[in-house]
């Protein structure tokens, strides 16, 4: 796998183009199929679970949460914050509830985080919003036994940026015990050379400031308690594999507890879509990490 700097613009575009390894589908069809899958999964989840929808954590239209509560929220419970993908410019919390059934049935609360998408939102704003959502939720629920971050693609990027937060600015220190980062983007500079950046309008400075691989902080005692899982789909593009490997190495070098998981027979989309299945390998890894924390 070559470095992105060695690629032509056309080659780089292909690295970030939505694709499904098992089907011959164009970009729009791939996205439509993914949206259908997560929308239907969320509809099923909301039909059977105790929910608090559109809970504001700030003043912007995008700053809202969908909360999926376990059967008995009077007891202490772990809480997973799910941050959706969509290249920071599509999808929403409204289609993010599909992951909840196997977690909520095990007594885990799930919070789907909304944030302002491009072009209204920009990278600095989105990162700040997701950080504020974490601070808000831990202040709302005193019985949380631990916070876990879960993000897919652009959402994995935002979850990774949460790991580098200086919480003194927010007046709270969340007990972040784990992070599940799935098919994430950890180095934003290559994206500035692709059409993905048309709406984002990232400068090189903004991209570097918001690249998790460049924001890794040393694992202080509080951070050493946090276990990070970096997962990548077998059929993700070489660029996604490169970024996952480099972010894994950066965290490990800084003293974090981190593991890297290559999930067989998955692509960039079904690697997250399958989280509604209790027997799916990634679901099982997440449940095991939470249960032993």
Short mmCIF file of C-alpha atoms in Angstrom, two decimals:
data_model
loop_
_atom_site.label_atom_id
_atom_site.label_comp_id
_atom_site.label_asym_id
_atom_site.label_seq_id
_atom_site.Cartn_x
_atom_site.Cartn_y
_atom_site.Cartn_z
CA UNK A 1 0.00 0.00 0.00
CA UNK A 2 1.61 3.21 -1.19
CA UNK A 3 1.42 6.55 0.55
CA UNK A 4 -1.38 8.82 -0.56
CA UNK A 5 1.09 11.46 -1.71
CA UNK A 6 2.19 9.07 -4.46
CA UNK A 7 -1.33 8.74 -5.91
CA UNK A 8 -2.84 10.75 -8.72
CA UNK A 9 -6.04 12.65 -7.97
CA UNK A 10 -8.01 9.98 -9.84
CA UNK A 11 -6.42 7.20 -7.79
CA UNK A 12 -7.09 9.11 -4.58
CA UNK A 13 -10.73 9.65 -5.54
CA UNK A 14 -11.15 5.87 -5.88
CA UNK A 15 -9.80 5.34 -2.37
CA UNK A 16 -12.66 7.39 -0.91
CA UNK A 17 -15.43 6.40 -3.35
CA UNK A 18 -18.29 4.38 -1.79
CA UNK A 19 -18.18 0.82 -3.07
CA UNK A 20 -19.48 -2.62 -2.18
CA UNK A 21 -17.20 -5.54 -2.84
CA UNK A 22 -19.99 -8.07 -3.46
CA UNK A 23 -22.13 -6.00 -5.88
CA UNK A 24 -21.62 -4.00 -9.06
CA UNK A 25 -23.32 -0.79 -7.98
CA UNK A 26 -22.62 2.85 -8.76
CA UNK A 27 -21.95 5.43 -6.08
CA UNK A 28 -25.55 6.61 -5.75
CA UNK A 29 -26.94 3.06 -5.60
CA UNK A 30 -24.43 2.10 -2.90
CA UNK A 31 -25.44 5.05 -0.74
CA UNK A 32 -29.16 4.46 -1.32
CA UNK A 33 -28.84 0.81 -0.30
CA UNK A 34 -26.99 1.76 2.88
CA UNK A 35 -29.56 4.43 3.78
CA UNK A 36 -32.40 1.94 3.28
CA UNK A 37 -30.69 -0.62 5.50
CA UNK A 38 -29.98 1.72 8.43
CA UNK A 39 -33.36 3.46 8.14
CA UNK A 40 -35.28 0.20 8.35
CA UNK A 41 -33.10 -1.02 11.22
CA UNK A 42 -33.73 2.19 13.14
CA UNK A 43 -37.49 1.96 12.54
CA UNK A 44 -37.53 -1.57 13.96
CA UNK A 45 -35.51 -0.52 17.00
CA UNK A 46 -37.68 2.49 17.81
CA UNK A 47 -40.82 0.37 17.57
CA UNK A 48 -39.73 -1.85 20.46
CA UNK A 49 -37.52 0.29 22.73
CA UNK A 50 -37.86 3.02 25.30
CA UNK A 51 -36.59 6.17 23.59
CA UNK A 52 -36.09 9.87 24.17
CA UNK A 53 -35.86 11.47 20.74
CA UNK A 54 -34.50 14.86 19.64
CA UNK A 55 -33.05 15.78 23.03
CA UNK A 56 -31.15 19.09 22.60
CA UNK A 57 -27.61 19.36 23.89
CA UNK A 58 -27.08 22.81 22.38
CA UNK A 59 -28.82 25.57 20.48
CA UNK A 60 -28.16 24.51 16.88
CA UNK A 61 -30.67 22.48 14.86
CA UNK A 62 -28.11 19.69 14.55
CA UNK A 63 -27.28 19.54 18.26
CA UNK A 64 -29.73 16.86 19.30
CA UNK A 65 -29.55 13.32 20.64
CA UNK A 66 -31.70 10.20 20.29
CA UNK A 67 -31.48 8.17 23.50
CA UNK A 68 -32.28 4.46 23.70
CA UNK A 69 -32.67 3.38 27.31
CA UNK A 70 -32.34 -0.08 28.87
CA UNK A 71 -35.39 -1.66 30.48
CA UNK A 72 -34.47 -0.51 33.98
CA UNK A 73 -32.62 2.83 33.75
CA UNK A 74 -32.85 3.26 37.53
CA UNK A 75 -29.83 0.96 37.84
CA UNK A 76 -26.29 1.95 36.87
CA UNK A 77 -25.69 1.27 33.18
CA UNK A 78 -22.92 1.58 30.58
CA UNK A 79 -23.62 4.10 27.81
CA UNK A 80 -22.53 3.91 24.19
CA UNK A 81 -22.48 7.12 22.14
CA UNK A 82 -22.87 6.31 18.47
CA UNK A 83 -21.59 8.85 15.93
CA UNK A 84 -22.79 8.27 12.37
CA UNK A 85 -20.71 8.48 9.22
CA UNK A 86 -21.55 9.97 5.83
CA UNK A 87 -18.37 11.95 5.07
CA UNK A 88 -19.56 14.70 7.43
CA UNK A 89 -22.25 15.66 4.89
CA UNK A 90 -25.09 13.12 4.94
CA UNK A 91 -26.84 10.56 7.19
CA UNK A 92 -28.10 11.57 10.64
CA UNK A 93 -28.96 10.41 14.14
CA UNK A 94 -32.45 9.64 12.80
CA UNK A 95 -31.05 6.59 11.00
CA UNK A 96 -28.54 5.59 13.68
CA UNK A 97 -30.72 3.46 15.97
CA UNK A 98 -30.14 0.25 14.00
CA UNK A 99 -27.17 -0.70 16.21
CA UNK A 100 -29.15 -0.60 19.46
CA UNK A 101 -31.04 -3.94 19.89
CA UNK A 102 -28.18 -6.24 20.99
CA UNK A 103 -26.80 -3.51 23.28
CA UNK A 104 -30.00 -2.29 24.95
CA UNK A 105 -31.13 -5.87 25.64
CA UNK A 106 -27.90 -6.30 27.63
CA UNK A 107 -28.66 -3.26 29.82
CA UNK A 108 -26.59 -0.76 27.82
CA UNK A 109 -27.96 2.68 26.93
CA UNK A 110 -27.23 3.94 23.42
CA UNK A 111 -27.16 7.61 22.41
CA UNK A 112 -27.17 8.54 18.72
CA UNK A 113 -25.41 11.89 18.31
CA UNK A 114 -26.52 14.55 15.85
CA UNK A 115 -24.21 17.28 14.55
CA UNK A 116 -24.34 19.98 11.88
CA UNK A 117 -23.43 18.54 8.50
CA UNK A 118 -21.52 20.35 5.76
CA UNK A 119 -21.91 22.88 4.31
CA UNK A 120 -23.64 24.34 7.39
CA UNK A 121 -21.20 22.57 9.68
CA UNK A 122 -17.43 22.69 9.31
CA UNK A 123 -14.85 20.37 10.86
CA UNK A 124 -13.93 22.52 13.85
CA UNK A 125 -17.63 22.92 14.68
CA UNK A 126 -18.48 19.23 14.31
CA UNK A 127 -15.60 18.18 16.58
CA UNK A 128 -16.68 20.73 19.21
CA UNK A 129 -20.31 19.60 18.97
CA UNK A 130 -19.52 15.94 19.50
CA UNK A 131 -17.31 16.79 22.47
CA UNK A 132 -20.12 18.88 23.97
CA UNK A 133 -22.58 16.03 23.44
CA UNK A 134 -20.37 13.80 25.59
CA UNK A 135 -20.15 16.43 28.34
CA UNK A 136 -23.92 16.95 28.20
CA UNK A 137 -24.89 13.30 28.48
CA UNK A 138 -22.65 12.54 31.46
CA UNK A 139 -24.11 15.54 33.27
CA UNK A 140 -27.66 14.31 32.54
CA UNK A 141 -27.22 10.77 33.82
CA UNK A 142 -25.52 10.22 37.15
CA UNK A 143 -25.88 6.44 36.98
CA UNK A 144 -23.60 5.87 34.00
CA UNK A 145 -21.09 3.14 34.85
CA UNK A 146 -18.86 4.02 31.92
CA UNK A 147 -18.95 5.85 28.59
CA UNK A 148 -18.07 4.11 25.32
CA UNK A 149 -17.65 5.84 21.97
CA UNK A 150 -18.65 4.12 18.74
CA UNK A 151 -18.29 5.69 15.33
CA UNK A 152 -18.30 4.61 11.71
CA UNK A 153 -16.25 6.22 8.92
CA UNK A 154 -16.52 10.01 9.50
CA UNK A 155 -18.13 9.15 12.84
CA UNK A 156 -15.06 7.14 13.79
CA UNK A 157 -13.01 10.25 13.00
CA UNK A 158 -15.17 12.35 15.34
CA UNK A 159 -15.05 9.70 18.08
CA UNK A 160 -11.26 9.59 17.76
CA UNK A 161 -11.12 13.37 18.16
CA UNK A 162 -13.08 13.01 21.41
CA UNK A 163 -10.18 10.91 22.73
CA UNK A 164 -7.87 13.92 22.44
CA UNK A 165 -10.21 16.33 24.29
CA UNK A 166 -8.97 18.61 27.04
CA UNK A 167 -11.96 18.12 29.33
CA UNK A 168 -11.02 21.03 31.59
CA UNK A 169 -12.54 23.26 28.94
CA UNK A 170 -15.88 21.50 29.42
CA UNK A 171 -15.95 21.40 33.22
CA UNK A 172 -16.44 17.64 33.33
CA UNK A 173 -14.29 14.53 33.10
CA UNK A 174 -16.25 11.74 31.40
CA UNK A 175 -15.37 8.20 32.42
CA UNK A 176 -14.55 7.05 28.89
CA UNK A 177 -13.78 3.36 29.21
CA UNK A 178 -13.67 2.39 25.57
CA UNK A 179 -13.90 3.43 21.94
CA UNK A 180 -14.97 1.33 18.95
CA UNK A 181 -13.72 3.00 15.79
CA UNK A 182 -15.02 1.33 12.63
CA UNK A 183 -13.60 1.97 9.14
CA UNK A 184 -12.47 5.42 10.20
CA UNK A 185 -10.66 8.36 8.69
CA UNK A 186 -7.77 9.49 10.89
CA UNK A 187 -5.73 11.63 8.48
CA UNK A 188 -7.84 14.30 6.75
CA UNK A 189 -5.23 15.88 4.51
CA UNK A 190 -5.66 13.39 1.62
CA UNK A 191 -9.37 14.26 1.52
CA UNK A 192 -8.57 17.89 0.73
CA UNK A 193 -7.41 16.64 -2.68
CA UNK A 194 -10.71 14.85 -3.49
CA UNK A 195 -14.30 15.79 -4.31
CA UNK A 196 -15.29 14.87 -0.75
CA UNK A 197 -13.88 18.27 0.18
CA UNK A 198 -16.19 20.18 -2.18
CA UNK A 199 -18.73 20.78 0.60
CA UNK A 200 -16.31 20.59 3.53
CA UNK A 201 -13.96 23.24 2.14
CA UNK A 202 -11.14 22.15 4.45
CA UNK A 203 -7.84 23.95 4.21
CA UNK A 204 -4.65 22.00 4.89
CA UNK A 205 -4.45 23.69 8.30
CA UNK A 206 -8.00 22.68 9.25
CA UNK A 207 -7.37 19.14 8.04
CA UNK A 208 -4.21 18.76 10.09
CA UNK A 209 -5.78 20.34 13.19
CA UNK A 210 -8.61 17.82 13.02
CA UNK A 211 -6.62 14.69 12.12
CA UNK A 212 -6.69 12.21 15.01
CA UNK A 213 -3.35 10.70 13.99
CA UNK A 214 -1.76 14.12 14.60
CA UNK A 215 -3.65 14.72 17.87
CA UNK A 216 -2.64 11.64 19.85
CA UNK A 217 -1.85 12.54 23.44
CA UNK A 218 0.16 10.45 25.86
CA UNK A 219 -1.90 7.94 27.81
CA UNK A 220 -2.16 9.51 31.25
CA UNK A 221 -3.62 7.34 34.05
CA UNK A 222 -7.23 8.23 33.17
CA UNK A 223 -6.66 7.44 29.52
CA UNK A 224 -4.89 4.16 30.28
CA UNK A 225 -8.22 2.87 31.59
CA UNK A 226 -9.70 3.41 28.11
CA UNK A 227 -9.51 0.51 25.67
CA UNK A 228 -9.58 1.42 21.98
CA UNK A 229 -10.63 -0.96 19.22
CA UNK A 230 -9.80 0.07 15.65
CA UNK A 231 -11.81 -2.07 13.24
CA UNK A 232 -11.48 -2.07 9.47
CA UNK A 233 -13.47 -3.99 6.86
CA UNK A 234 -11.58 -6.58 4.82
CA UNK A 235 -12.82 -4.93 1.63
CA UNK A 236 -12.22 -1.34 2.68
CA UNK A 237 -9.89 0.48 0.30
CA UNK A 238 -6.12 0.34 0.89
CA UNK A 239 -6.25 3.93 2.12
CA UNK A 240 -8.66 3.03 4.93
CA UNK A 241 -6.39 0.14 5.90
CA UNK A 242 -3.35 2.42 5.87
CA UNK A 243 -5.01 5.01 8.05
CA UNK A 244 -6.30 2.43 10.53
CA UNK A 245 -2.83 0.88 10.82
CA UNK A 246 -1.09 4.25 11.29
CA UNK A 247 -3.57 5.45 13.90
CA UNK A 248 -3.23 2.12 15.73
CA UNK A 249 0.56 2.50 15.78
CA UNK A 250 0.35 6.12 16.97
CA UNK A 251 -1.93 5.21 19.88
CA UNK A 252 0.17 2.21 20.85
CA UNK A 253 3.36 4.27 20.78
CA UNK A 254 1.71 6.80 23.10
CA UNK A 255 0.86 4.11 25.65
CA UNK A 256 -2.81 3.55 24.90
CA UNK A 257 -4.50 0.16 25.22
CA UNK A 258 -5.40 -0.41 21.60
CA UNK A 259 -6.15 -3.31 19.27
CA UNK A 260 -6.66 -3.58 15.53
CA UNK A 261 -9.28 -5.88 14.05
CA UNK A 262 -9.64 -6.70 10.34
CA UNK A 263 -13.19 -8.02 9.89
CA UNK A 264 -13.42 -10.70 7.21
CA UNK A 265 -16.03 -10.71 4.45
CA UNK A 266 -17.21 -7.14 5.07
CA UNK A 267 -17.12 -3.91 3.09
CA UNK A 268 -17.22 -0.28 4.20
CA UNK A 269 -20.99 -0.41 4.74
CA UNK A 270 -22.01 -3.84 5.99
CA UNK A 271 -19.18 -3.75 8.53
CA UNK A 272 -21.41 -1.37 10.50
CA UNK A 273 -24.83 -2.47 9.21
CA UNK A 274 -24.37 -5.90 10.79
CA UNK A 275 -24.15 -4.44 14.30
CA UNK A 276 -27.87 -5.13 14.72
CA UNK A 277 -26.98 -8.83 14.83
CA UNK A 278 -26.18 -10.18 18.29
CA UNK A 279 -23.95 -12.90 16.86
CA UNK A 280 -21.88 -10.66 14.59
CA UNK A 281 -18.20 -10.70 15.50
CA UNK A 282 -17.96 -6.93 16.04
CA UNK A 283 -21.11 -6.93 18.21
CA UNK A 284 -19.60 -9.71 20.31
CA UNK A 285 -16.27 -7.88 20.68
CA UNK A 286 -18.06 -4.71 21.81
CA UNK A 287 -20.24 -6.57 24.33
CA UNK A 288 -17.22 -8.43 25.70
CA UNK A 289 -15.19 -5.25 26.12
CA UNK A 290 -18.03 -3.55 27.98
CA UNK A 291 -18.77 -6.55 30.19
CA UNK A 292 -15.20 -6.90 31.41
CA UNK A 293 -14.56 -3.19 32.00
#
